[in-house]
PDB file of C-alpha atoms and ligand atoms in Angstrom:
ATOM      1  CA  MET A   1      -4.970 -20.423  31.265  1.00 69.00           C
ATOM      2  CA  ASP A   2      -6.164 -22.751  28.547  1.00 89.00           C
ATOM      3  CA  PRO A   3      -5.134 -26.369  29.254  1.00 92.00           C
ATOM      4  CA  SER A   4      -2.657 -27.900  26.789  1.00 95.00           C
ATOM      5  CA  PHE A   5      -3.465 -31.154  25.010  1.00 96.00           C
ATOM      6  CA  ASP A   6      -0.982 -32.953  27.297  1.00 96.00           C
ATOM      7  CA  ALA A   7      -2.712 -31.520  30.356  1.00 96.00           C
ATOM      8  CA  LEU A   8      -6.072 -32.765  29.020  1.00 97.00           C
ATOM      9  CA  VAL A   9      -4.642 -36.239  28.443  1.00 96.00           C
ATOM     10  CA  ALA A  10      -3.220 -36.250  31.985  1.00 96.00           C
ATOM     11  CA  ARG A  11      -6.628 -35.226  33.317  1.00 96.00           C
ATOM     12  CA  ALA A  12      -8.384 -37.977  31.359  1.00 96.00           C
ATOM     13  CA  ARG A  13      -5.823 -40.543  32.538  1.00 94.00           C
ATOM     14  CA  ARG A  14      -6.402 -39.540  36.161  1.00 93.00           C
ATOM     15  CA  LEU A  15     -10.132 -40.099  35.660  1.00 92.00           C
ATOM     16  CA  SER A  16      -9.469 -43.512  34.192  1.00 78.00           C
ATOM     17  CA  VAL A  17      -8.905 -45.296  37.537  1.00 79.00           C
ATOM     18  CA  PRO A  18     -10.083 -48.885  38.062  1.00 78.00           C
ATOM     19  CA  GLY A  19     -13.847 -48.864  37.810  1.00 87.00           C
ATOM     20  CA  ARG A  20     -15.791 -47.198  35.039  1.00 95.00           C
ATOM     21  CA  ARG A  21     -15.653 -43.417  34.492  1.00 97.00           C
ATOM     22  CA  LEU A  22     -17.471 -41.301  31.891  1.00 98.00           C
ATOM     23  CA  LEU A  23     -15.956 -38.124  30.461  1.00 98.00           C
ATOM     24  CA  GLY A  24     -18.159 -35.814  28.371  1.00 98.00           C
ATOM     25  CA  ILE A  25     -16.974 -33.221  25.850  1.00 98.00           C
ATOM     26  CA  ALA A  26     -19.601 -30.657  24.836  1.00 98.00           C
ATOM     27  CA  GLY A  27     -19.490 -27.670  22.505  1.00 98.00           C
ATOM     28  CA  ALA A  28     -21.157 -26.036  19.518  1.00 98.00           C
ATOM     29  CA  PRO A  29     -21.237 -27.593  16.022  1.00 98.00           C
ATOM     30  CA  GLY A  30     -17.749 -27.640  14.524  1.00 98.00           C
ATOM     31  CA  ALA A  31     -15.995 -26.874  17.831  1.00 98.00           C
ATOM     32  CA  GLY A  32     -13.707 -29.866  17.308  1.00 98.00           C
ATOM     33  CA  LYS A  33     -15.317 -32.224  19.859  1.00 98.00           C
ATOM     34  CA  SER A  34     -15.012 -35.360  17.722  1.00 98.00           C
ATOM     35  CA  THR A  35     -11.418 -34.521  16.807  1.00 98.00           C
ATOM     36  CA  LEU A  36     -10.380 -33.877  20.420  1.00 98.00           C
ATOM     37  CA  ALA A  37     -12.252 -36.934  21.722  1.00 98.00           C
ATOM     38  CA  GLU A  38     -10.539 -39.180  19.141  1.00 98.00           C
ATOM     39  CA  ARG A  39      -7.146 -37.829  20.194  1.00 98.00           C
ATOM     40  CA  ILE A  40      -7.892 -38.317  23.898  1.00 98.00           C
ATOM     41  CA  VAL A  41      -9.051 -41.894  23.324  1.00 98.00           C
ATOM     42  CA  ALA A  42      -5.914 -42.597  21.270  1.00 98.00           C
ATOM     43  CA  ALA A  43      -3.802 -41.332  24.177  1.00 97.00           C
ATOM     44  CA  VAL A  44      -5.587 -43.117  27.046  1.00 95.00           C
ATOM     45  CA  PRO A  45      -5.090 -46.898  26.901  1.00 93.00           C
ATOM     46  CA  GLY A  46      -8.291 -48.927  27.032  1.00 93.00           C
ATOM     47  CA  SER A  47     -10.623 -45.948  26.603  1.00 96.00           C
ATOM     48  CA  VAL A  48     -13.528 -45.993  24.147  1.00 98.00           C
ATOM     49  CA  LEU A  49     -15.336 -43.195  22.275  1.00 98.00           C
ATOM     50  CA  VAL A  50     -19.149 -43.221  22.315  1.00 98.00           C
ATOM     51  CA  PRO A  51     -20.455 -40.202  20.372  1.00 98.00           C
ATOM     52  CA  MET A  52     -23.830 -38.608  21.122  1.00 98.00           C
ATOM     53  CA  ASP A  53     -24.120 -38.269  17.336  1.00 98.00           C
ATOM     54  CA  GLY A  54     -24.894 -41.988  17.106  1.00 98.00           C
ATOM     55  CA  PHE A  55     -28.362 -41.037  18.411  1.00 98.00           C
ATOM     56  CA  HIS A  56     -29.300 -38.931  15.392  1.00 98.00           C
ATOM     57  CA  LEU A  57     -32.777 -40.041  14.303  1.00 98.00           C
ATOM     58  CA  ALA A  58     -32.829 -41.758  10.904  1.00 98.00           C
ATOM     59  CA  GLN A  59     -33.540 -39.499   7.912  1.00 98.00           C
ATOM     60  CA  ALA A  60     -36.839 -41.311   7.208  1.00 98.00           C
ATOM     61  CA  GLU A  61     -38.045 -40.658  10.772  1.00 98.00           C
ATOM     62  CA  LEU A  62     -37.007 -36.985  10.591  1.00 98.00           C
ATOM     63  CA  GLU A  63     -39.048 -36.660   7.381  1.00 98.00           C
ATOM     64  CA  ARG A  64     -42.034 -38.392   8.992  1.00 98.00           C
ATOM     65  CA  LEU A  65     -41.810 -35.932  11.909  1.00 98.00           C
ATOM     66  CA  GLY A  66     -41.309 -32.944   9.570  1.00 98.00           C
ATOM     67  CA  ARG A  67     -37.942 -32.105  11.177  1.00 98.00           C
ATOM     68  CA  ALA A  68     -35.519 -32.970   8.368  1.00 96.00           C
ATOM     69  CA  GLY A  69     -34.956 -29.278   7.654  1.00 94.00           C
ATOM     70  CA  ARG A  70     -33.320 -28.794  11.035  1.00 94.00           C
ATOM     71  CA  LYS A  71     -31.374 -32.014  11.399  1.00 95.00           C
ATOM     72  CA  GLY A  72     -28.976 -31.471  14.305  1.00 97.00           C
ATOM     73  CA  ALA A  73     -31.443 -29.581  16.540  1.00 98.00           C
ATOM     74  CA  PRO A  74     -32.048 -30.967  20.065  1.00 98.00           C
ATOM     75  CA  ASP A  75     -35.316 -32.681  19.045  1.00 98.00           C
ATOM     76  CA  THR A  76     -33.757 -34.528  16.092  1.00 98.00           C
ATOM     77  CA  PHE A  77     -31.945 -37.027  18.334  1.00 98.00           C
ATOM     78  CA  ASP A  78     -33.126 -39.977  20.400  1.00 98.00           C
ATOM     79  CA  ALA A  79     -32.064 -38.224  23.601  1.00 98.00           C
ATOM     80  CA  ALA A  80     -33.793 -40.758  25.872  1.00 98.00           C
ATOM     81  CA  GLY A  81     -31.965 -43.562  24.074  1.00 98.00           C
ATOM     82  CA  TYR A  82     -28.654 -41.807  24.719  1.00 99.00           C
ATOM     83  CA  VAL A  83     -29.527 -41.388  28.416  1.00 98.00           C
ATOM     84  CA  ALA A  84     -30.426 -45.088  28.633  1.00 98.00           C
ATOM     85  CA  LEU A  85     -27.096 -46.020  27.041  1.00 98.00           C
ATOM     86  CA  LEU A  86     -25.162 -43.795  29.478  1.00 98.00           C
ATOM     87  CA  ARG A  87     -26.961 -45.524  32.375  1.00 98.00           C
ATOM     88  CA  ARG A  88     -25.907 -48.922  31.027  1.00 98.00           C
ATOM     89  CA  LEU A  89     -22.354 -47.676  30.546  1.00 98.00           C
ATOM     90  CA  ARG A  90     -22.183 -46.496  34.150  1.00 97.00           C
ATOM     91  CA  GLU A  91     -23.048 -49.944  35.481  1.00 96.00           C
ATOM     92  CA  PRO A  92     -20.991 -52.501  33.560  1.00 96.00           C
ATOM     93  CA  VAL A  93     -22.267 -56.078  33.823  1.00 96.00           C
ATOM     94  CA  ALA A  94     -19.702 -58.916  33.872  1.00 95.00           C
ATOM     95  CA  ASP A  95     -19.263 -60.606  30.489  1.00 96.00           C
ATOM     96  CA  GLU A  96     -21.658 -58.164  28.787  1.00 97.00           C
ATOM     97  CA  VAL A  97     -20.504 -56.071  25.866  1.00 98.00           C
ATOM     98  CA  VAL A  98     -22.600 -52.911  25.460  1.00 98.00           C
ATOM     99  CA  TYR A  99     -22.928 -51.788  21.843  1.00 98.00           C
ATOM    100  CA  ALA A 100     -23.175 -48.094  20.956  1.00 98.00           C
ATOM    101  CA  PRO A 101     -24.224 -46.555  17.632  1.00 98.00           C
ATOM    102  CA  LEU A 102     -22.168 -44.283  15.394  1.00 98.00           C
ATOM    103  CA  PHE A 103     -23.182 -41.504  12.991  1.00 97.00           C
ATOM    104  CA  ARG A 104     -21.939 -42.058   9.447  1.00 96.00           C
ATOM    105  CA  ARG A 105     -21.334 -38.583   8.068  1.00 92.00           C
ATOM    106  CA  GLU A 106     -20.939 -39.860   4.518  1.00 90.00           C
ATOM    107  CA  TRP A 107     -24.491 -41.302   4.703  1.00 93.00           C
ATOM    108  CA  GLU A 108     -25.862 -38.727   7.171  1.00 94.00           C
ATOM    109  CA  GLU A 109     -27.414 -41.693   8.983  1.00 98.00           C
ATOM    110  CA  PRO A 110     -26.774 -43.463  12.310  1.00 98.00           C
ATOM    111  CA  LEU A 111     -25.446 -47.017  12.398  1.00 98.00           C
ATOM    112  CA  ALA A 112     -26.483 -49.282  15.292  1.00 98.00           C
ATOM    113  CA  GLY A 113     -24.192 -51.765  16.991  1.00 98.00           C
ATOM    114  CA  ALA A 114     -21.022 -50.085  15.762  1.00 98.00           C
ATOM    115  CA  VAL A 115     -18.966 -49.546  18.947  1.00 98.00           C
ATOM    116  CA  PRO A 116     -18.360 -52.434  21.362  1.00 98.00           C
ATOM    117  CA  VAL A 117     -17.784 -51.424  24.985  1.00 98.00           C
ATOM    118  CA  PRO A 118     -16.555 -54.427  27.016  1.00 97.00           C
ATOM    119  CA  PRO A 119     -17.161 -54.337  30.786  1.00 96.00           C
ATOM    120  CA  ASP A 120     -13.493 -53.768  31.697  1.00 95.00           C
ATOM    121  CA  VAL A 121     -13.161 -50.467  29.785  1.00 96.00           C
ATOM    122  CA  PRO A 122     -11.976 -47.938  32.407  1.00 96.00           C
ATOM    123  CA  LEU A 123     -12.898 -44.723  30.572  1.00 97.00           C
ATOM    124  CA  VAL A 124     -15.743 -43.962  28.191  1.00 98.00           C
ATOM    125  CA  VAL A 125     -15.373 -40.632  26.390  1.00 98.00           C
ATOM    126  CA  THR A 126     -18.621 -39.258  24.991  1.00 98.00           C
ATOM    127  CA  GLU A 127     -18.980 -36.056  22.987  1.00 98.00           C
ATOM    128  CA  GLY A 128     -21.744 -34.006  21.440  1.00 98.00           C
ATOM    129  CA  ASN A 129     -23.666 -30.780  21.311  1.00 98.00           C
ATOM    130  CA  TYR A 130     -26.267 -31.286  24.005  1.00 98.00           C
ATOM    131  CA  LEU A 131     -24.523 -33.004  26.925  1.00 98.00           C
ATOM    132  CA  LEU A 132     -25.015 -29.970  29.193  1.00 98.00           C
ATOM    133  CA  LEU A 133     -28.586 -28.924  28.332  1.00 98.00           C
ATOM    134  CA  ASP A 134     -30.693 -28.761  31.464  1.00 97.00           C
ATOM    135  CA  THR A 135     -34.031 -29.005  29.669  1.00 95.00           C
ATOM    136  CA  GLY A 136     -36.249 -31.775  28.316  1.00 97.00           C
ATOM    137  CA  PRO A 137     -34.876 -35.265  27.738  1.00 98.00           C
ATOM    138  CA  TRP A 138     -31.249 -34.013  27.804  1.00 98.00           C
ATOM    139  CA  ALA A 139     -31.452 -32.880  31.438  1.00 98.00           C
ATOM    140  CA  PRO A 140     -30.293 -36.207  33.004  1.00 98.00           C
ATOM    141  CA  VAL A 141     -27.103 -36.386  30.920  1.00 98.00           C
ATOM    142  CA  GLN A 142     -24.759 -34.224  32.967  1.00 98.00           C
ATOM    143  CA  ASP A 143     -25.347 -36.129  36.205  1.00 98.00           C
ATOM    144  CA  LEU A 144     -24.462 -39.379  34.420  1.00 98.00           C
ATOM    145  CA  LEU A 145     -21.015 -38.018  33.511  1.00 98.00           C
ATOM    146  CA  ASP A 146     -18.112 -37.930  35.973  1.00 97.00           C
ATOM    147  CA  GLU A 147     -16.553 -34.872  34.346  1.00 98.00           C
ATOM    148  CA  THR A 148     -17.492 -32.510  31.506  1.00 98.00           C
ATOM    149  CA  TRP A 149     -15.380 -30.264  29.305  1.00 98.00           C
ATOM    150  CA  PHE A 150     -16.745 -27.489  27.083  1.00 98.00           C
ATOM    151  CA  LEU A 151     -14.778 -26.912  23.904  1.00 98.00           C
ATOM    152  CA  ALA A 152     -15.090 -23.313  22.656  1.00 97.00           C
ATOM    153  CA  PRO A 153     -12.603 -22.197  20.011  1.00 97.00           C
ATOM    154  CA  ASP A 154     -12.789 -18.718  18.519  1.00 96.00           C
ATOM    155  CA  PRO A 155     -16.260 -18.551  16.816  1.00 96.00           C
ATOM    156  CA  ALA A 156     -14.937 -17.392  13.412  1.00 96.00           C
ATOM    157  CA  THR A 157     -12.500 -20.327  13.320  1.00 97.00           C
ATOM    158  CA  ARG A 158     -15.244 -22.742  14.333  1.00 98.00           C
ATOM    159  CA  VAL A 159     -17.614 -21.500  11.616  1.00 98.00           C
ATOM    160  CA  ARG A 160     -14.879 -21.615   8.953  1.00 98.00           C
ATOM    161  CA  ARG A 161     -13.990 -25.231   9.853  1.00 97.00           C
ATOM    162  CA  LEU A 162     -17.654 -26.190   9.848  1.00 97.00           C
ATOM    163  CA  VAL A 163     -18.244 -24.775   6.352  1.00 97.00           C
ATOM    164  CA  GLU A 164     -15.080 -26.520   5.091  1.00 97.00           C
ATOM    165  CA  ARG A 165     -16.246 -29.817   6.573  1.00 96.00           C
ATOM    166  CA  HIS A 166     -19.663 -29.559   4.857  1.00 95.00           C
ATOM    167  CA  VAL A 167     -17.901 -28.796   1.569  1.00 97.00           C
ATOM    168  CA  ARG A 168     -15.561 -31.763   2.042  1.00 96.00           C
ATOM    169  CA  TYR A 169     -18.596 -34.027   2.523  1.00 93.00           C
ATOM    170  CA  GLY A 170     -20.051 -32.839  -0.765  1.00 92.00           C
ATOM    171  CA  ARG A 171     -22.192 -29.709  -0.200  1.00 94.00           C
ATOM    172  CA  PRO A 172     -21.757 -26.798  -2.626  1.00 96.00           C
ATOM    173  CA  ARG A 173     -20.087 -23.926  -0.746  1.00 97.00           C
ATOM    174  CA  ALA A 174     -23.074 -21.538  -0.922  1.00 97.00           C
ATOM    175  CA  GLU A 175     -25.368 -24.239   0.423  1.00 96.00           C
ATOM    176  CA  ALA A 176     -22.845 -25.093   3.173  1.00 97.00           C
ATOM    177  CA  GLU A 177     -22.671 -21.431   4.220  1.00 97.00           C
ATOM    178  CA  ARG A 178     -26.456 -21.167   4.273  1.00 96.00           C
ATOM    179  CA  TRP A 179     -26.839 -24.391   6.301  1.00 96.00           C
ATOM    180  CA  VAL A 180     -24.294 -23.170   8.849  1.00 97.00           C
ATOM    181  CA  ALA A 181     -25.955 -19.756   9.199  1.00 96.00           C
ATOM    182  CA  GLU A 182     -29.548 -21.001   9.326  1.00 95.00           C
ATOM    183  CA  SER A 183     -29.203 -24.334  11.112  1.00 95.00           C
ATOM    184  CA  ASP A 184     -25.828 -25.007  12.790  1.00 97.00           C
ATOM    185  CA  GLU A 185     -25.556 -21.518  14.268  1.00 97.00           C
ATOM    186  CA  VAL A 186     -29.092 -21.683  15.698  1.00 97.00           C
ATOM    187  CA  ASN A 187     -28.020 -24.866  17.481  1.00 98.00           C
ATOM    188  CA  ALA A 188     -24.699 -23.268  18.450  1.00 98.00           C
ATOM    189  CA  ARG A 189     -26.575 -20.600  20.432  1.00 98.00           C
ATOM    190  CA  VAL A 190     -28.512 -23.278  22.325  1.00 98.00           C
ATOM    191  CA  VAL A 191     -25.265 -25.096  23.121  1.00 98.00           C
ATOM    192  CA  GLU A 192     -23.511 -21.865  24.187  1.00 97.00           C
ATOM    193  CA  GLY A 193     -26.235 -21.354  26.779  1.00 97.00           C
ATOM    194  CA  SER A 194     -25.041 -24.518  28.553  1.00 98.00           C
ATOM    195  CA  ARG A 195     -21.334 -23.598  28.660  1.00 97.00           C
ATOM    196  CA  ALA A 196     -21.294 -22.504  32.322  1.00 97.00           C
ATOM    197  CA  ARG A 197     -22.337 -25.970  33.502  1.00 98.00           C
ATOM    198  CA  ALA A 198     -19.060 -27.592  32.378  1.00 98.00           C
ATOM    199  CA  ASP A 199     -16.302 -28.514  34.815  1.00 98.00           C
ATOM    200  CA  LEU A 200     -13.595 -27.251  32.455  1.00 98.00           C
ATOM    201  CA  LEU A 201     -13.518 -24.735  29.601  1.00 97.00           C
ATOM    202  CA  VAL A 202     -11.142 -25.550  26.731  1.00 98.00           C
ATOM    203  CA  ARG A 203     -10.591 -22.888  24.100  1.00 94.00           C
ATOM    204  CA  GLY A 204      -8.571 -25.188  21.884  1.00 80.00           C
TER     205      GLY A 204
HETATM  206  N1  ATP B 301      -7.562 -28.186  16.460  1.00 92.59           N
HETATM  207  C1  ATP B 301      -7.960 -28.197  15.179  1.00 92.59           C
HETATM  208  N2  ATP B 301      -7.227 -27.612  14.222  1.00 92.59           N
HETATM  209  C2  ATP B 301      -7.630 -27.602  12.933  1.00 92.59           C
HETATM  210  N3  ATP B 301      -8.778 -28.170  12.494  1.00 92.59           N
HETATM  211  C3  ATP B 301      -9.547 -28.756  13.405  1.00 92.59           C
HETATM  212  C4  ATP B 301      -9.196 -28.797  14.790  1.00 92.59           C
HETATM  213  N4  ATP B 301     -10.166 -29.442  15.460  1.00 92.59           N
HETATM  214  C5  ATP B 301     -11.082 -29.784  14.544  1.00 92.59           C
HETATM  215  N5  ATP B 301     -10.713 -29.390  13.311  1.00 92.59           N
HETATM  216  C6  ATP B 301     -11.479 -29.559  12.064  1.00 92.59           C
HETATM  217  O1  ATP B 301     -12.663 -28.773  12.205  1.00 92.59           O
HETATM  218  C7  ATP B 301     -13.794 -29.480  11.715  1.00 92.59           C
HETATM  219  C8  ATP B 301     -14.791 -29.659  12.844  1.00 92.59           C
HETATM  220  O2  ATP B 301     -14.213 -30.525  13.810  1.00 92.59           O
HETATM  221  P1  ATP B 301     -15.065 -31.719  14.435  1.00 92.59           P
HETATM  222  O3  ATP B 301     -15.745 -32.474  13.361  1.00 92.59           O
HETATM  223  O4  ATP B 301     -14.149 -32.463  15.335  1.00 92.59           O
HETATM  224  O5  ATP B 301     -16.095 -30.847  15.268  1.00 92.59           O
HETATM  225  P2  ATP B 301     -17.356 -31.307  16.147  1.00 92.59           P
HETATM  226  O6  ATP B 301     -17.361 -30.405  17.336  1.00 92.59           O
HETATM  227  O7  ATP B 301     -17.294 -32.759  16.368  1.00 92.59           O
HETATM  228  O8  ATP B 301     -18.574 -30.906  15.194  1.00 92.59           O
HETATM  229  P3  ATP B 301     -20.090 -31.489  15.198  1.00 92.59           P
HETATM  230  O9  ATP B 301     -20.780 -30.895  16.377  1.00 92.59           O
HETATM  231  O10 ATP B 301     -20.675 -30.956  13.939  1.00 92.59           O
HETATM  232  O11 ATP B 301     -19.988 -32.978  15.242  1.00 92.59           O
HETATM  233  C9  ATP B 301     -13.278 -30.802  11.153  1.00 92.59           C
HETATM  234  O12 ATP B 301     -13.107 -30.679   9.770  1.00 92.59           O
HETATM  235  C10 ATP B 301     -11.944 -30.987  11.860  1.00 92.59           C
HETATM  236  O13 ATP B 301     -11.058 -31.712  11.065  1.00 92.59           O
HETATM  237 MG1   MG B 302     -18.585 -34.253  15.845  1.00 92.59          MG
END
């Protein structure tokens, strides 16, 4: 049976024992990862959200690499930087605040130094598309997480929400639909291939 939101919160709270734990939420574009992660963090005292999306490469670097046309694909992120951050987050150092980046959707650019993670934070929730890939620079991620959830709502619902979100952030509808079909859904298939590696499946 699909876990309720309250059951997910209870599960996250149980993880958040003294000592640092990392919870990862994976899923295809538009699955609702950021929304769920924000709600979990709001419900678990002292927890902090560190999105994988903060490791989007800057637009200028994507253009230099010739990858701007498929922003969001696995090789358009600084995956090794994300892995290095997760390693730091696993081993808190007394008196040291670790800073994580955010992705600013209104700019479509990352922003460094945006999320402070003090050493006494019991639970770090991280979320993103590629947490469960077992290839290339993403492969170390799963072992750095204490528990992983895969969020997989009905695909038609997911695609509809994704188009609406692109429109809300200013894309004309036809362009939003094309971007979802030609870019987001290509990435969605890659993400779907990693679903079986999760500890828990959440249909939302
Ligand atoms: N349970 C829900 N009910 C209704 N709308 C939702 C729900 N969860 C998410 N949404 C909406 O669906 C859209 C996609 O959600 P969200 O941005 O959280 O997905 P995501 O998995 O983080 O996507 P991405 O991989 O692109 O970052 C958003 O507009 C969000 O407000
Ligand atoms: Mg998101």
